[in-house]
């Protein structure tokens, strides 16, 4: 596999390069954001490992610019910024995974190989469709029976996860972890509030039963509408 490491710390560079080279992977490096973005947009890689705090161009700006070009190469963010808010920022900016420093190479290797396998398994989908409910992932436009529905960011993420698992009962705990990226107390009603908001928007178009509550189990997006 061909990997790009965008990192300015010499010790980390040596550690990561040595580890991946020993595993038989081809790894190239860039020591600042500008160089990293140039390589990422001009060469084909199976994975990009990206630091957050880089000289010349911040890691999140590199990631945003990369995604703006339509490049969907898996990106694993490797950063000393460990607070949950920082991890969420990285994932929202288009990162596929987030690891904090200090780290064990064994864990980095496993995560990297999983991302590379996922990235090579199928082309990236830009649209989800469940019956006449359609979500355009790049423009974040959602339509139901041809009518556009305006969603708040969390409503969009919640619906996206349900659309990725149509006709499956999704537990509230799983929705917390998938949408909020955090282990909330499952007794909180934040999921119910957001589901209720989605339902009201569907009801306005005559599709109030699209999201089904499965008592004691979770929620299910019904297919076939």
Short mmCIF file of C-alpha atoms in Angstrom, two decimals:
data_model
loop_
_atom_site.label_atom_id
_atom_site.label_comp_id
_atom_site.label_asym_id
_atom_site.label_seq_id
_atom_site.Cartn_x
_atom_site.Cartn_y
_atom_site.Cartn_z
CA UNK A 1 0.00 0.00 0.00
CA UNK A 2 1.13 3.56 -0.71
CA UNK A 3 0.88 5.94 2.25
CA UNK A 4 1.48 9.67 2.66
CA UNK A 5 2.55 10.88 6.11
CA UNK A 6 2.16 14.65 6.68
CA UNK A 7 4.02 15.33 9.92
CA UNK A 8 6.59 17.88 11.12
CA UNK A 9 8.03 16.04 14.13
CA UNK A 10 11.21 14.20 13.12
CA UNK A 11 10.92 11.56 15.86
CA UNK A 12 7.35 10.71 14.88
CA UNK A 13 8.31 10.59 11.20
CA UNK A 14 11.15 8.13 11.85
CA UNK A 15 8.93 5.97 14.09
CA UNK A 16 6.03 5.76 11.65
CA UNK A 17 8.15 5.35 8.51
CA UNK A 18 10.19 2.56 10.11
CA UNK A 19 7.05 0.75 11.26
CA UNK A 20 5.20 0.83 7.94
CA UNK A 21 8.33 0.05 5.92
CA UNK A 22 8.92 -3.05 8.03
CA UNK A 23 5.35 -4.11 7.23
CA UNK A 24 6.05 -3.84 3.51
CA UNK A 25 4.18 -0.59 2.85
CA UNK A 26 5.53 2.24 0.69
CA UNK A 27 5.41 5.48 2.69
CA UNK A 28 6.26 9.02 1.59
CA UNK A 29 6.50 12.06 3.86
CA UNK A 30 5.80 15.79 3.85
CA UNK A 31 6.93 18.04 6.70
CA UNK A 32 4.49 20.94 6.25
CA UNK A 33 0.90 21.52 5.17
CA UNK A 34 1.63 23.04 1.77
CA UNK A 35 3.91 20.21 0.72
CA UNK A 36 1.44 17.67 2.05
CA UNK A 37 -1.46 19.14 0.10
CA UNK A 38 0.63 19.30 -3.07
CA UNK A 39 1.57 15.63 -2.82
CA UNK A 40 -1.93 14.55 -1.81
CA UNK A 41 -3.52 16.24 -4.82
CA UNK A 42 -0.87 15.28 -7.38
CA UNK A 43 -0.20 11.65 -6.43
CA UNK A 44 -2.41 8.63 -5.77
CA UNK A 45 -2.28 7.22 -2.24
CA UNK A 46 -4.17 4.46 -0.44
CA UNK A 47 -4.02 6.37 2.86
CA UNK A 48 -3.00 9.78 4.21
CA UNK A 49 -1.82 10.11 7.83
CA UNK A 50 -2.22 13.77 8.74
CA UNK A 51 -1.00 15.79 11.72
CA UNK A 52 -3.22 18.63 12.98
CA UNK A 53 -0.64 21.27 13.89
CA UNK A 54 1.58 21.76 10.84
CA UNK A 55 3.82 24.60 9.60
CA UNK A 56 2.52 26.82 6.77
CA UNK A 57 -0.93 25.20 6.55
CA UNK A 58 -2.96 23.70 9.40
CA UNK A 59 -3.92 20.04 9.06
CA UNK A 60 -7.66 20.71 9.01
CA UNK A 61 -7.19 23.25 6.22
CA UNK A 62 -5.22 20.66 4.27
CA UNK A 63 -8.06 18.19 4.79
CA UNK A 64 -10.75 20.70 3.81
CA UNK A 65 -8.87 21.64 0.64
CA UNK A 66 -8.37 17.98 -0.21
CA UNK A 67 -12.04 17.12 0.18
CA UNK A 68 -13.06 20.23 -1.76
CA UNK A 69 -11.27 18.79 -4.81
CA UNK A 70 -13.35 15.63 -4.55
CA UNK A 71 -10.42 13.56 -3.30
CA UNK A 72 -11.81 10.78 -1.08
CA UNK A 73 -8.54 9.11 -0.08
CA UNK A 74 -8.94 7.81 3.50
CA UNK A 75 -7.38 10.22 6.01
CA UNK A 76 -6.27 9.21 9.49
CA UNK A 77 -5.65 12.25 11.68
CA UNK A 78 -2.77 11.86 14.13
CA UNK A 79 -2.69 14.65 16.68
CA UNK A 80 -1.70 15.69 20.19
CA UNK A 81 -5.09 17.47 20.42
CA UNK A 82 -6.99 14.82 22.34
CA UNK A 83 -10.12 16.56 23.65
CA UNK A 84 -13.38 15.14 22.30
CA UNK A 85 -14.25 18.49 20.68
CA UNK A 86 -11.00 18.38 18.71
CA UNK A 87 -11.63 14.81 17.60
CA UNK A 88 -15.11 15.77 16.45
CA UNK A 89 -13.70 18.75 14.49
CA UNK A 90 -11.30 16.43 12.71
CA UNK A 91 -13.98 13.91 11.80
CA UNK A 92 -16.42 16.59 10.69
CA UNK A 93 -13.74 18.13 8.47
CA UNK A 94 -13.60 14.89 6.51
CA UNK A 95 -11.25 12.68 8.52
CA UNK A 96 -12.00 8.95 8.48
CA UNK A 97 -10.32 8.19 11.80
CA UNK A 98 -8.57 10.10 14.60
CA UNK A 99 -5.72 8.94 16.83
CA UNK A 100 -4.09 10.93 19.59
CA UNK A 101 -0.42 11.19 20.53
CA UNK A 102 1.33 9.44 22.18
CA UNK A 103 0.29 6.28 20.37
CA UNK A 104 1.30 2.66 19.89
CA UNK A 105 2.36 1.76 16.35
CA UNK A 106 0.51 -1.55 16.58
CA UNK A 107 -2.79 0.31 16.96
CA UNK A 108 -1.90 2.79 14.21
CA UNK A 109 -1.11 -0.11 11.87
CA UNK A 110 -4.42 -1.86 12.51
CA UNK A 111 -6.44 1.31 12.02
CA UNK A 112 -4.48 2.25 8.89
CA UNK A 113 -4.89 -1.16 7.28
CA UNK A 114 -8.62 -1.17 7.99
CA UNK A 115 -8.99 2.25 6.33
CA UNK A 116 -6.93 1.16 3.33
CA UNK A 117 -9.01 -1.99 2.90
CA UNK A 118 -12.21 0.03 3.14
CA UNK A 119 -10.92 2.64 0.69
CA UNK A 120 -10.05 -0.01 -1.89
CA UNK A 121 -13.20 -2.10 -1.49
CA UNK A 122 -15.62 0.11 -3.45
CA UNK A 123 -15.94 3.55 -4.98
CA UNK A 124 -17.21 6.27 -2.68
CA UNK A 125 -20.97 6.75 -2.78
CA UNK A 126 -22.22 10.30 -3.16
CA UNK A 127 -25.92 9.56 -2.73
CA UNK A 128 -28.15 7.53 -0.42
CA UNK A 129 -31.68 6.55 -1.39
CA UNK A 130 -34.35 4.73 0.60
CA UNK A 131 -37.57 4.63 -1.38
CA UNK A 132 -38.32 8.24 -2.37
CA UNK A 133 -36.09 9.63 0.37
CA UNK A 134 -32.83 10.81 -1.22
CA UNK A 135 -29.73 12.28 0.43
CA UNK A 136 -26.93 13.88 -1.60
CA UNK A 137 -23.81 13.54 0.53
CA UNK A 138 -21.66 16.17 -1.16
CA UNK A 139 -24.25 18.95 -1.25
CA UNK A 140 -26.03 17.71 1.92
CA UNK A 141 -29.36 18.11 0.13
CA UNK A 142 -32.23 15.88 1.29
CA UNK A 143 -35.45 15.37 -0.66
CA UNK A 144 -38.57 13.35 0.11
CA UNK A 145 -40.92 12.65 -2.77
CA UNK A 146 -39.15 15.41 -4.67
CA UNK A 147 -39.56 18.01 -1.91
CA UNK A 148 -36.42 19.39 -0.28
CA UNK A 149 -36.19 19.05 3.50
CA UNK A 150 -33.96 21.42 5.46
CA UNK A 151 -32.10 19.64 8.24
CA UNK A 152 -29.88 20.77 11.08
CA UNK A 153 -26.39 19.14 11.15
CA UNK A 154 -27.28 16.54 13.80
CA UNK A 155 -30.58 15.75 12.10
CA UNK A 156 -28.64 15.18 8.86
CA UNK A 157 -26.13 12.86 10.56
CA UNK A 158 -28.88 10.96 12.34
CA UNK A 159 -30.88 10.46 9.15
CA UNK A 160 -27.74 9.51 7.24
CA UNK A 161 -26.99 6.72 9.68
CA UNK A 162 -30.56 5.43 9.51
CA UNK A 163 -30.47 5.55 5.70
CA UNK A 164 -27.25 3.56 5.71
CA UNK A 165 -29.09 0.82 7.62
CA UNK A 166 -32.64 0.72 6.15
CA UNK A 167 -35.15 -1.67 7.74
CA UNK A 168 -32.69 -2.40 10.55
CA UNK A 169 -33.48 -1.68 14.19
CA UNK A 170 -30.78 0.71 15.42
CA UNK A 171 -30.38 1.02 19.18
CA UNK A 172 -30.28 4.42 20.86
CA UNK A 173 -26.80 3.68 22.25
CA UNK A 174 -25.48 2.92 18.77
CA UNK A 175 -26.98 6.16 17.46
CA UNK A 176 -25.26 8.11 20.24
CA UNK A 177 -21.90 6.66 19.34
CA UNK A 178 -22.37 7.03 15.58
CA UNK A 179 -23.83 10.56 15.53
CA UNK A 180 -22.43 12.24 18.62
CA UNK A 181 -19.12 10.32 18.64
CA UNK A 182 -19.38 10.13 22.40
CA UNK A 183 -20.67 7.70 25.02
CA UNK A 184 -23.65 9.57 26.44
CA UNK A 185 -25.88 8.22 29.15
CA UNK A 186 -28.47 6.26 27.09
CA UNK A 187 -31.24 7.53 29.38
CA UNK A 188 -30.94 11.06 27.99
CA UNK A 189 -33.72 12.09 25.60
CA UNK A 190 -31.56 13.88 23.02
CA UNK A 191 -32.10 11.08 20.48
CA UNK A 192 -35.88 11.22 20.99
CA UNK A 193 -35.87 14.99 20.50
CA UNK A 194 -34.01 14.76 17.19
CA UNK A 195 -36.15 11.84 15.98
CA UNK A 196 -39.26 13.88 16.79
CA UNK A 197 -37.93 16.81 14.76
CA UNK A 198 -37.27 14.55 11.78
CA UNK A 199 -40.73 13.01 12.05
CA UNK A 200 -42.42 16.43 12.08
CA UNK A 201 -40.64 17.35 8.87
CA UNK A 202 -41.68 14.06 7.29
CA UNK A 203 -45.26 14.47 8.51
CA UNK A 204 -45.54 17.79 6.70
CA UNK A 205 -45.09 15.82 3.46
CA UNK A 206 -47.37 12.96 4.52
CA UNK A 207 -44.67 10.50 5.56
CA UNK A 208 -44.99 10.53 9.34
CA UNK A 209 -44.51 6.76 9.65
CA UNK A 210 -41.18 6.69 7.84
CA UNK A 211 -39.22 6.35 11.09
CA UNK A 212 -40.59 3.60 13.30
CA UNK A 213 -40.03 3.34 17.05
CA UNK A 214 -39.36 -0.25 18.12
CA UNK A 215 -40.25 -0.24 21.79
CA UNK A 216 -37.33 -1.21 24.01
CA UNK A 217 -35.00 -1.68 21.03
CA UNK A 218 -34.51 1.54 19.08
CA UNK A 219 -35.55 3.01 15.74
CA UNK A 220 -35.97 1.75 12.20
CA UNK A 221 -36.14 3.63 8.90
CA UNK A 222 -38.82 1.88 6.88
CA UNK A 223 -38.09 1.09 3.26
CA UNK A 224 -40.62 0.93 0.47
CA UNK A 225 -42.11 4.47 0.70
#
